[in-house]
C-alpha cells in the first residue's frame, strides 16, 4: 500500500478521494502551527507521495530524506516553497493547483481596490471607536473607480479576471505581460497593451499578478514609487517578494503614493509593524483563494494527481518538466 504524507490540514474532500483509492494517509493535523522542517523530515522518510501546503518549505534536505518519493503535490498555485529544480534532478514531478483560484483571487483584488478607494477600513475603525456626527458634504471623501486608469502587471487568467470585473466599473485598463493578447480578447476586456514603465507612470491603481521568480523579485521598488502618481494605489494579491516592502513603507509615509492593499507579504507570515500603523493600507491574511469553492477544487487536484501517480498515470499541472 502506497503511503501519502499530507503536511497540513486540507479539506476532507481530498482525504475521501485518497481513502477511496486505498492509500495509506498520514496527516499533520496541528491546527495551531505549521509543520517544522524536523517533523517533516521525520515523517517523509517512508512516504511515496507528499501533499504539501504552500506555506511549507520543501528543500533539498527534505527531499533527500524520502528515497521513495514519487510526487510532490503542492496545495497552491504558486510553488516557490519547493526546490523544483532539485526535485527534477531526482526525477520527482512537482505539481500545483492553477486556474481554480482565479475567481476568488480576482474578487479579493477588486475588493482591495474598492476598500482603499472608498476608505472602508478607515470608516470601519472610525465607527467602532469615536463614531461620527453625521453626513456632511466634505466628510470622509474617497475616490470613485469609474474612469480611473487600472494598470495590470501580469495578464494571465487572474489578471484577465480582474480586468473583466473592473471593466464593468468603467475603468480604463492598461496591461503588460510577455505576449500581447489577441485583439478580440483585448476588446472584450477593454484593455490596452503597453509597457511596465507606462503603467508605473500613468496608472491610478496598479495590481500585480506575477509569480515569484528571480526576475520579479523587488520589481516594484524605490525607483518605481518615485515614478508613480502621488495619488496612485498599489495592490498585491500575488506574491510578497515582488514588492520591496521597505521601499513601499517609505513611499507611503512620504506620500509618494496614496495607498496599498496587501494580501501577501515579503517575509510571510510576518507583517512589518510599520504597515499596521498606516491608515492608507489595507492588510489581509493571504486570503486570495480562501473560499470553500476554491479550496475544495484545489484539494481535488492534489488528491487526484496522487491517485494518478499511484496508478502509473500522468498527473496534471506538472511545473518542473518531469514526465
Short mmCIF file of C-alpha atoms in Angstrom, two decimals:
data_model
loop_
_atom_site.label_atom_id
_atom_site.label_comp_id
_atom_site.label_asym_id
_atom_site.label_seq_id
_atom_site.Cartn_x
_atom_site.Cartn_y
_atom_site.Cartn_z
CA UNK A 1 0.00 0.00 0.00
CA UNK A 2 1.44 3.37 -1.06
CA UNK A 3 1.95 5.97 1.64
CA UNK A 4 0.96 9.63 1.47
CA UNK A 5 2.10 12.41 3.78
CA UNK A 6 -0.18 15.44 3.93
CA UNK A 7 1.91 18.16 5.56
CA UNK A 8 -1.01 20.23 6.84
CA UNK A 9 -4.77 20.23 7.21
CA UNK A 10 -6.64 20.33 3.89
CA UNK A 11 -10.34 19.82 3.01
CA UNK A 12 -11.91 16.46 3.81
CA UNK A 13 -12.77 16.12 0.12
CA UNK A 14 -9.11 15.24 -0.63
CA UNK A 15 -8.91 12.69 2.16
CA UNK A 16 -12.00 10.92 0.87
CA UNK A 17 -10.51 10.61 -2.62
CA UNK A 18 -7.26 9.20 -1.23
CA UNK A 19 -9.05 6.77 1.11
CA UNK A 20 -11.29 5.52 -1.71
CA UNK A 21 -8.13 4.77 -3.71
CA UNK A 22 -6.79 2.63 -0.85
CA UNK A 23 -3.82 4.83 0.03
CA UNK A 24 -2.23 4.93 3.49
CA UNK A 25 -2.57 8.53 4.72
CA UNK A 26 -0.50 10.35 7.34
CA UNK A 27 -1.81 13.87 8.07
CA UNK A 28 -0.03 16.55 10.07
CA UNK A 29 -3.16 17.72 11.87
CA UNK A 30 -1.99 20.53 14.17
CA UNK A 31 -4.28 23.49 13.54
CA UNK A 32 -2.20 25.87 15.65
CA UNK A 33 1.20 25.59 13.97
CA UNK A 34 2.88 24.74 10.68
CA UNK A 35 4.88 21.56 10.41
CA UNK A 36 8.54 22.10 11.25
CA UNK A 37 11.36 21.01 8.97
CA UNK A 38 12.44 18.40 11.53
CA UNK A 39 8.93 16.96 11.77
CA UNK A 40 8.53 16.95 8.00
CA UNK A 41 11.89 15.22 7.59
CA UNK A 42 10.93 12.50 10.10
CA UNK A 43 7.52 11.78 8.64
CA UNK A 44 8.54 11.74 4.99
CA UNK A 45 11.20 9.02 5.22
CA UNK A 46 8.97 6.12 4.15
CA UNK A 47 6.43 8.05 2.05
CA UNK A 48 5.72 7.62 -1.65
CA UNK A 49 3.81 10.89 -2.09
CA UNK A 50 3.87 14.31 -0.46
CA UNK A 51 0.93 16.72 -0.47
CA UNK A 52 2.12 20.00 0.97
CA UNK A 53 0.50 23.38 1.56
CA UNK A 54 2.09 26.45 0.02
CA UNK A 55 3.31 27.58 3.45
CA UNK A 56 5.60 24.55 3.92
CA UNK A 57 9.18 24.68 2.66
CA UNK A 58 10.30 21.57 0.80
CA UNK A 59 14.03 21.95 0.16
CA UNK A 60 16.73 19.54 -0.96
CA UNK A 61 17.33 18.33 2.61
CA UNK A 62 13.71 17.27 2.96
CA UNK A 63 13.65 15.64 -0.46
CA UNK A 64 16.78 13.64 0.38
CA UNK A 65 15.00 12.21 3.43
CA UNK A 66 12.46 10.49 1.15
CA UNK A 67 14.15 7.90 -1.08
CA UNK A 68 10.78 6.51 -2.24
CA UNK A 69 9.21 9.87 -3.11
CA UNK A 70 7.40 9.82 -6.45
CA UNK A 71 5.42 13.09 -6.37
CA UNK A 72 5.28 16.45 -4.61
CA UNK A 73 1.75 17.82 -4.99
CA UNK A 74 1.73 21.45 -3.91
CA UNK A 75 -1.55 22.68 -2.50
CA UNK A 76 -1.40 26.13 -4.06
CA UNK A 77 -0.98 27.84 -7.40
CA UNK A 78 2.50 29.05 -6.50
CA UNK A 79 5.47 26.78 -5.94
CA UNK A 80 8.28 28.99 -4.66
CA UNK A 81 8.18 26.97 -1.41
CA UNK A 82 9.63 23.94 -3.22
CA UNK A 83 13.10 23.38 -4.68
CA UNK A 84 11.61 22.36 -8.01
CA UNK A 85 14.97 22.09 -9.77
CA UNK A 86 16.33 19.68 -7.16
CA UNK A 87 13.15 17.63 -7.37
CA UNK A 88 13.63 17.50 -11.13
CA UNK A 89 17.20 16.28 -10.71
CA UNK A 90 15.78 13.43 -8.64
CA UNK A 91 13.13 12.65 -11.25
CA UNK A 92 10.29 13.75 -8.96
CA UNK A 93 7.44 15.67 -10.61
CA UNK A 94 6.10 18.72 -8.78
CA UNK A 95 2.51 19.77 -9.42
CA UNK A 96 0.48 22.80 -8.39
CA UNK A 97 -3.19 23.81 -8.42
CA UNK A 98 -3.64 26.53 -11.04
CA UNK A 99 -6.81 28.00 -12.55
CA UNK A 100 -9.18 27.12 -9.69
CA UNK A 101 -8.02 30.14 -7.67
CA UNK A 102 -8.81 32.60 -10.44
CA UNK A 103 -12.27 33.80 -9.42
CA UNK A 104 -11.54 34.09 -5.71
CA UNK A 105 -8.22 35.90 -6.14
CA UNK A 106 -9.72 38.29 -8.68
CA UNK A 107 -12.58 39.10 -6.31
CA UNK A 108 -10.20 39.77 -3.42
CA UNK A 109 -8.07 42.00 -5.65
CA UNK A 110 -11.10 44.03 -6.68
CA UNK A 111 -12.26 44.18 -3.07
CA UNK A 112 -8.94 45.68 -2.00
CA UNK A 113 -9.30 48.35 -4.70
CA UNK A 114 -12.79 49.27 -3.57
CA UNK A 115 -11.87 49.25 0.13
CA UNK A 116 -8.90 51.55 -0.48
CA UNK A 117 -10.64 53.95 -2.84
CA UNK A 118 -13.65 54.39 -0.56
CA UNK A 119 -11.63 54.27 2.69
CA UNK A 120 -13.79 51.46 4.03
CA UNK A 121 -11.31 50.14 6.58
CA UNK A 122 -10.75 53.64 7.94
CA UNK A 123 -14.52 54.07 8.17
CA UNK A 124 -14.93 50.78 9.99
CA UNK A 125 -12.30 51.80 12.56
CA UNK A 126 -13.92 55.19 12.99
CA UNK A 127 -17.36 53.70 13.63
CA UNK A 128 -16.01 51.12 16.12
CA UNK A 129 -14.34 53.84 18.19
CA UNK A 130 -15.29 57.52 18.23
CA UNK A 131 -18.11 57.33 15.67
CA UNK A 132 -19.21 60.33 13.56
CA UNK A 133 -21.52 63.30 13.96
CA UNK A 134 -23.47 62.79 10.74
CA UNK A 135 -23.34 63.21 6.99
CA UNK A 136 -21.51 66.31 5.75
CA UNK A 137 -20.55 67.42 2.22
CA UNK A 138 -16.80 67.25 2.77
CA UNK A 139 -16.67 64.44 5.30
CA UNK A 140 -14.52 61.31 4.70
CA UNK A 141 -14.12 61.70 0.95
CA UNK A 142 -12.69 58.89 -1.15
CA UNK A 143 -12.48 58.38 -4.90
CA UNK A 144 -14.64 56.65 -7.49
CA UNK A 145 -13.04 53.95 -9.63
CA UNK A 146 -15.00 54.86 -12.74
CA UNK A 147 -12.82 56.42 -15.45
CA UNK A 148 -9.65 55.90 -13.44
CA UNK A 149 -6.77 54.01 -15.06
CA UNK A 150 -6.11 50.49 -13.82
CA UNK A 151 -2.68 49.05 -14.62
CA UNK A 152 -2.43 45.26 -14.57
CA UNK A 153 1.09 43.83 -14.49
CA UNK A 154 0.69 40.19 -15.46
CA UNK A 155 -2.31 39.42 -17.66
CA UNK A 156 -2.77 35.70 -17.12
CA UNK A 157 -6.03 34.16 -16.00
CA UNK A 158 -6.25 36.15 -12.77
CA UNK A 159 -5.21 39.40 -14.43
CA UNK A 160 -7.85 38.91 -17.10
CA UNK A 161 -10.48 38.08 -14.47
CA UNK A 162 -9.65 41.34 -12.70
CA UNK A 163 -9.83 43.26 -15.98
CA UNK A 164 -13.24 41.74 -16.74
CA UNK A 165 -14.64 42.85 -13.40
CA UNK A 166 -13.12 46.32 -13.35
CA UNK A 167 -14.08 46.97 -16.98
CA UNK A 168 -17.65 46.70 -15.67
CA UNK A 169 -16.72 49.50 -13.24
CA UNK A 170 -15.89 51.71 -16.25
CA UNK A 171 -12.18 51.73 -15.51
CA UNK A 172 -9.66 52.39 -18.29
CA UNK A 173 -7.40 49.35 -18.35
CA UNK A 174 -3.73 49.12 -19.28
CA UNK A 175 -1.86 45.83 -19.08
CA UNK A 176 1.55 44.36 -19.71
CA UNK A 177 2.96 40.86 -19.99
CA UNK A 178 5.40 38.99 -22.24
CA UNK A 179 2.87 38.43 -25.02
CA UNK A 180 0.04 40.68 -26.16
CA UNK A 181 -3.49 39.28 -26.03
CA UNK A 182 -5.42 38.77 -29.22
CA UNK A 183 -7.46 41.80 -30.40
CA UNK A 184 -10.82 40.21 -29.64
CA UNK A 185 -9.87 39.48 -26.01
CA UNK A 186 -8.49 43.00 -25.61
CA UNK A 187 -11.74 44.43 -26.93
CA UNK A 188 -13.86 42.28 -24.61
CA UNK A 189 -11.80 43.32 -21.58
CA UNK A 190 -11.44 46.93 -22.64
CA UNK A 191 -7.70 46.51 -22.15
CA UNK A 192 -4.77 48.16 -23.93
CA UNK A 193 -1.30 46.61 -24.16
CA UNK A 194 1.62 48.75 -23.02
CA UNK A 195 4.88 48.65 -21.07
CA UNK A 196 5.52 48.28 -17.36
CA UNK A 197 7.09 51.75 -17.31
CA UNK A 198 3.96 53.26 -18.86
CA UNK A 199 1.77 51.62 -16.23
CA UNK A 200 4.03 52.76 -13.40
CA UNK A 201 3.89 56.36 -14.58
CA UNK A 202 0.23 56.63 -15.61
CA UNK A 203 -1.98 54.20 -13.69
CA UNK A 204 -4.17 55.34 -10.81
CA UNK A 205 -4.26 51.81 -9.41
CA UNK A 206 -1.62 49.15 -10.13
CA UNK A 207 -2.28 45.48 -9.43
CA UNK A 208 0.30 42.69 -9.63
CA UNK A 209 -0.39 39.19 -10.96
CA UNK A 210 3.01 37.57 -11.35
CA UNK A 211 4.87 34.56 -9.91
CA UNK A 212 7.77 34.99 -7.52
CA UNK A 213 10.93 34.44 -9.56
CA UNK A 214 14.44 35.94 -9.53
CA UNK A 215 13.30 38.27 -12.34
CA UNK A 216 10.24 39.55 -10.46
CA UNK A 217 11.96 39.89 -7.06
CA UNK A 218 11.60 43.53 -5.93
CA UNK A 219 10.49 44.59 -9.41
CA UNK A 220 8.44 47.28 -7.66
CA UNK A 221 10.80 49.33 -5.50
CA UNK A 222 12.03 52.82 -4.71
CA UNK A 223 12.63 53.76 -8.33
CA UNK A 224 9.11 52.76 -9.36
CA UNK A 225 7.45 54.53 -6.43
CA UNK A 226 9.16 57.78 -7.36
CA UNK A 227 7.69 57.49 -10.87
CA UNK A 228 4.14 56.69 -9.74
CA UNK A 229 1.45 59.30 -9.29
CA UNK A 230 1.19 60.68 -5.76
CA UNK A 231 -2.48 59.65 -5.92
CA UNK A 232 -1.72 56.09 -7.10
CA UNK A 233 -2.53 52.93 -5.16
CA UNK A 234 -0.79 49.55 -5.30
CA UNK A 235 -2.47 46.15 -4.90
CA UNK A 236 -0.65 42.87 -4.34
CA UNK A 237 -2.52 39.59 -4.09
CA UNK A 238 0.17 37.69 -5.99
CA UNK A 239 3.47 37.12 -4.16
CA UNK A 240 5.04 39.28 -1.46
CA UNK A 241 8.65 39.43 -2.70
CA UNK A 242 7.59 41.18 -5.92
CA UNK A 243 7.50 44.38 -3.84
CA UNK A 244 10.38 45.86 -1.89
CA UNK A 245 8.34 46.39 1.28
CA UNK A 246 10.86 48.72 2.91
CA UNK A 247 10.64 50.97 -0.14
CA UNK A 248 6.83 50.69 -0.12
CA UNK A 249 6.66 51.80 3.50
CA UNK A 250 8.86 54.82 2.77
CA UNK A 251 6.74 55.69 -0.28
CA UNK A 252 3.55 55.59 1.80
CA UNK A 253 4.97 57.61 4.68
CA UNK A 254 6.48 60.20 2.31
CA UNK A 255 3.24 60.43 0.29
CA UNK A 256 4.91 59.30 -2.91
CA UNK A 257 1.84 57.09 -3.40
CA UNK A 258 -1.59 57.27 -1.79
CA UNK A 259 -2.21 53.74 -0.54
CA UNK A 260 -1.66 49.99 -0.76
CA UNK A 261 -3.72 46.84 -0.43
CA UNK A 262 -1.68 43.80 0.55
CA UNK A 263 -2.82 40.19 0.77
CA UNK A 264 0.71 38.74 0.58
CA UNK A 265 3.96 39.74 2.24
CA UNK A 266 7.67 39.71 1.56
CA UNK A 267 8.50 37.72 4.71
CA UNK A 268 5.17 35.98 5.12
CA UNK A 269 3.59 35.33 7.55
CA UNK A 270 5.41 38.25 9.18
CA UNK A 271 3.85 41.64 8.51
CA UNK A 272 6.02 44.70 9.05
CA UNK A 273 4.73 46.61 12.07
CA UNK A 274 5.09 49.87 10.16
CA UNK A 275 2.23 48.96 7.83
CA UNK A 276 -0.07 48.30 10.79
CA UNK A 277 0.16 51.90 11.88
CA UNK A 278 -0.78 53.38 8.50
CA UNK A 279 -4.38 54.32 7.73
CA UNK A 280 -3.87 54.15 3.97
CA UNK A 281 -3.01 50.44 3.92
CA UNK A 282 -5.44 47.51 3.86
CA UNK A 283 -3.92 44.25 5.15
CA UNK A 284 -5.49 40.82 4.65
CA UNK A 285 -4.02 37.42 5.69
CA UNK A 286 -3.32 35.80 2.29
CA UNK A 287 -6.99 35.09 1.59
CA UNK A 288 -6.79 35.38 -2.20
CA UNK A 289 -8.14 31.86 -2.73
CA UNK A 290 -9.64 31.37 0.72
CA UNK A 291 -13.10 30.27 -0.36
CA UNK A 292 -14.79 26.93 0.15
CA UNK A 293 -15.17 26.61 -3.60
CA UNK A 294 -11.52 27.26 -4.45
CA UNK A 295 -10.03 25.21 -1.63
CA UNK A 296 -12.22 22.17 -2.42
CA UNK A 297 -11.18 22.38 -6.08
CA UNK A 298 -7.51 22.58 -5.03
CA UNK A 299 -8.00 19.56 -2.76
CA UNK A 300 -9.44 17.57 -5.62
CA UNK A 301 -6.45 18.35 -7.85
CA UNK A 302 -3.77 17.26 -5.35
CA UNK A 303 -5.68 14.12 -4.42
CA UNK A 304 -6.41 13.07 -8.00
CA UNK A 305 -2.81 13.73 -9.03
CA UNK A 306 -1.62 11.50 -6.20
CA UNK A 307 -4.01 8.73 -7.17
CA UNK A 308 -2.97 9.06 -10.82
CA UNK A 309 0.71 8.63 -9.93
CA UNK A 310 -0.10 5.62 -7.77
CA UNK A 311 -1.84 4.03 -10.75
CA UNK A 312 1.04 4.81 -13.09
CA UNK A 313 -0.80 7.58 -14.89
CA UNK A 314 0.48 11.10 -15.55
CA UNK A 315 -0.58 13.83 -13.13
CA UNK A 316 -1.85 17.19 -14.29
CA UNK A 317 -0.12 20.56 -13.89
CA UNK A 318 3.50 19.36 -13.63
CA UNK A 319 5.59 22.50 -13.31
CA UNK A 320 9.17 21.14 -13.37
CA UNK A 321 9.08 19.16 -16.61
CA UNK A 322 9.33 15.65 -15.14
CA UNK A 323 7.28 13.21 -17.20
#
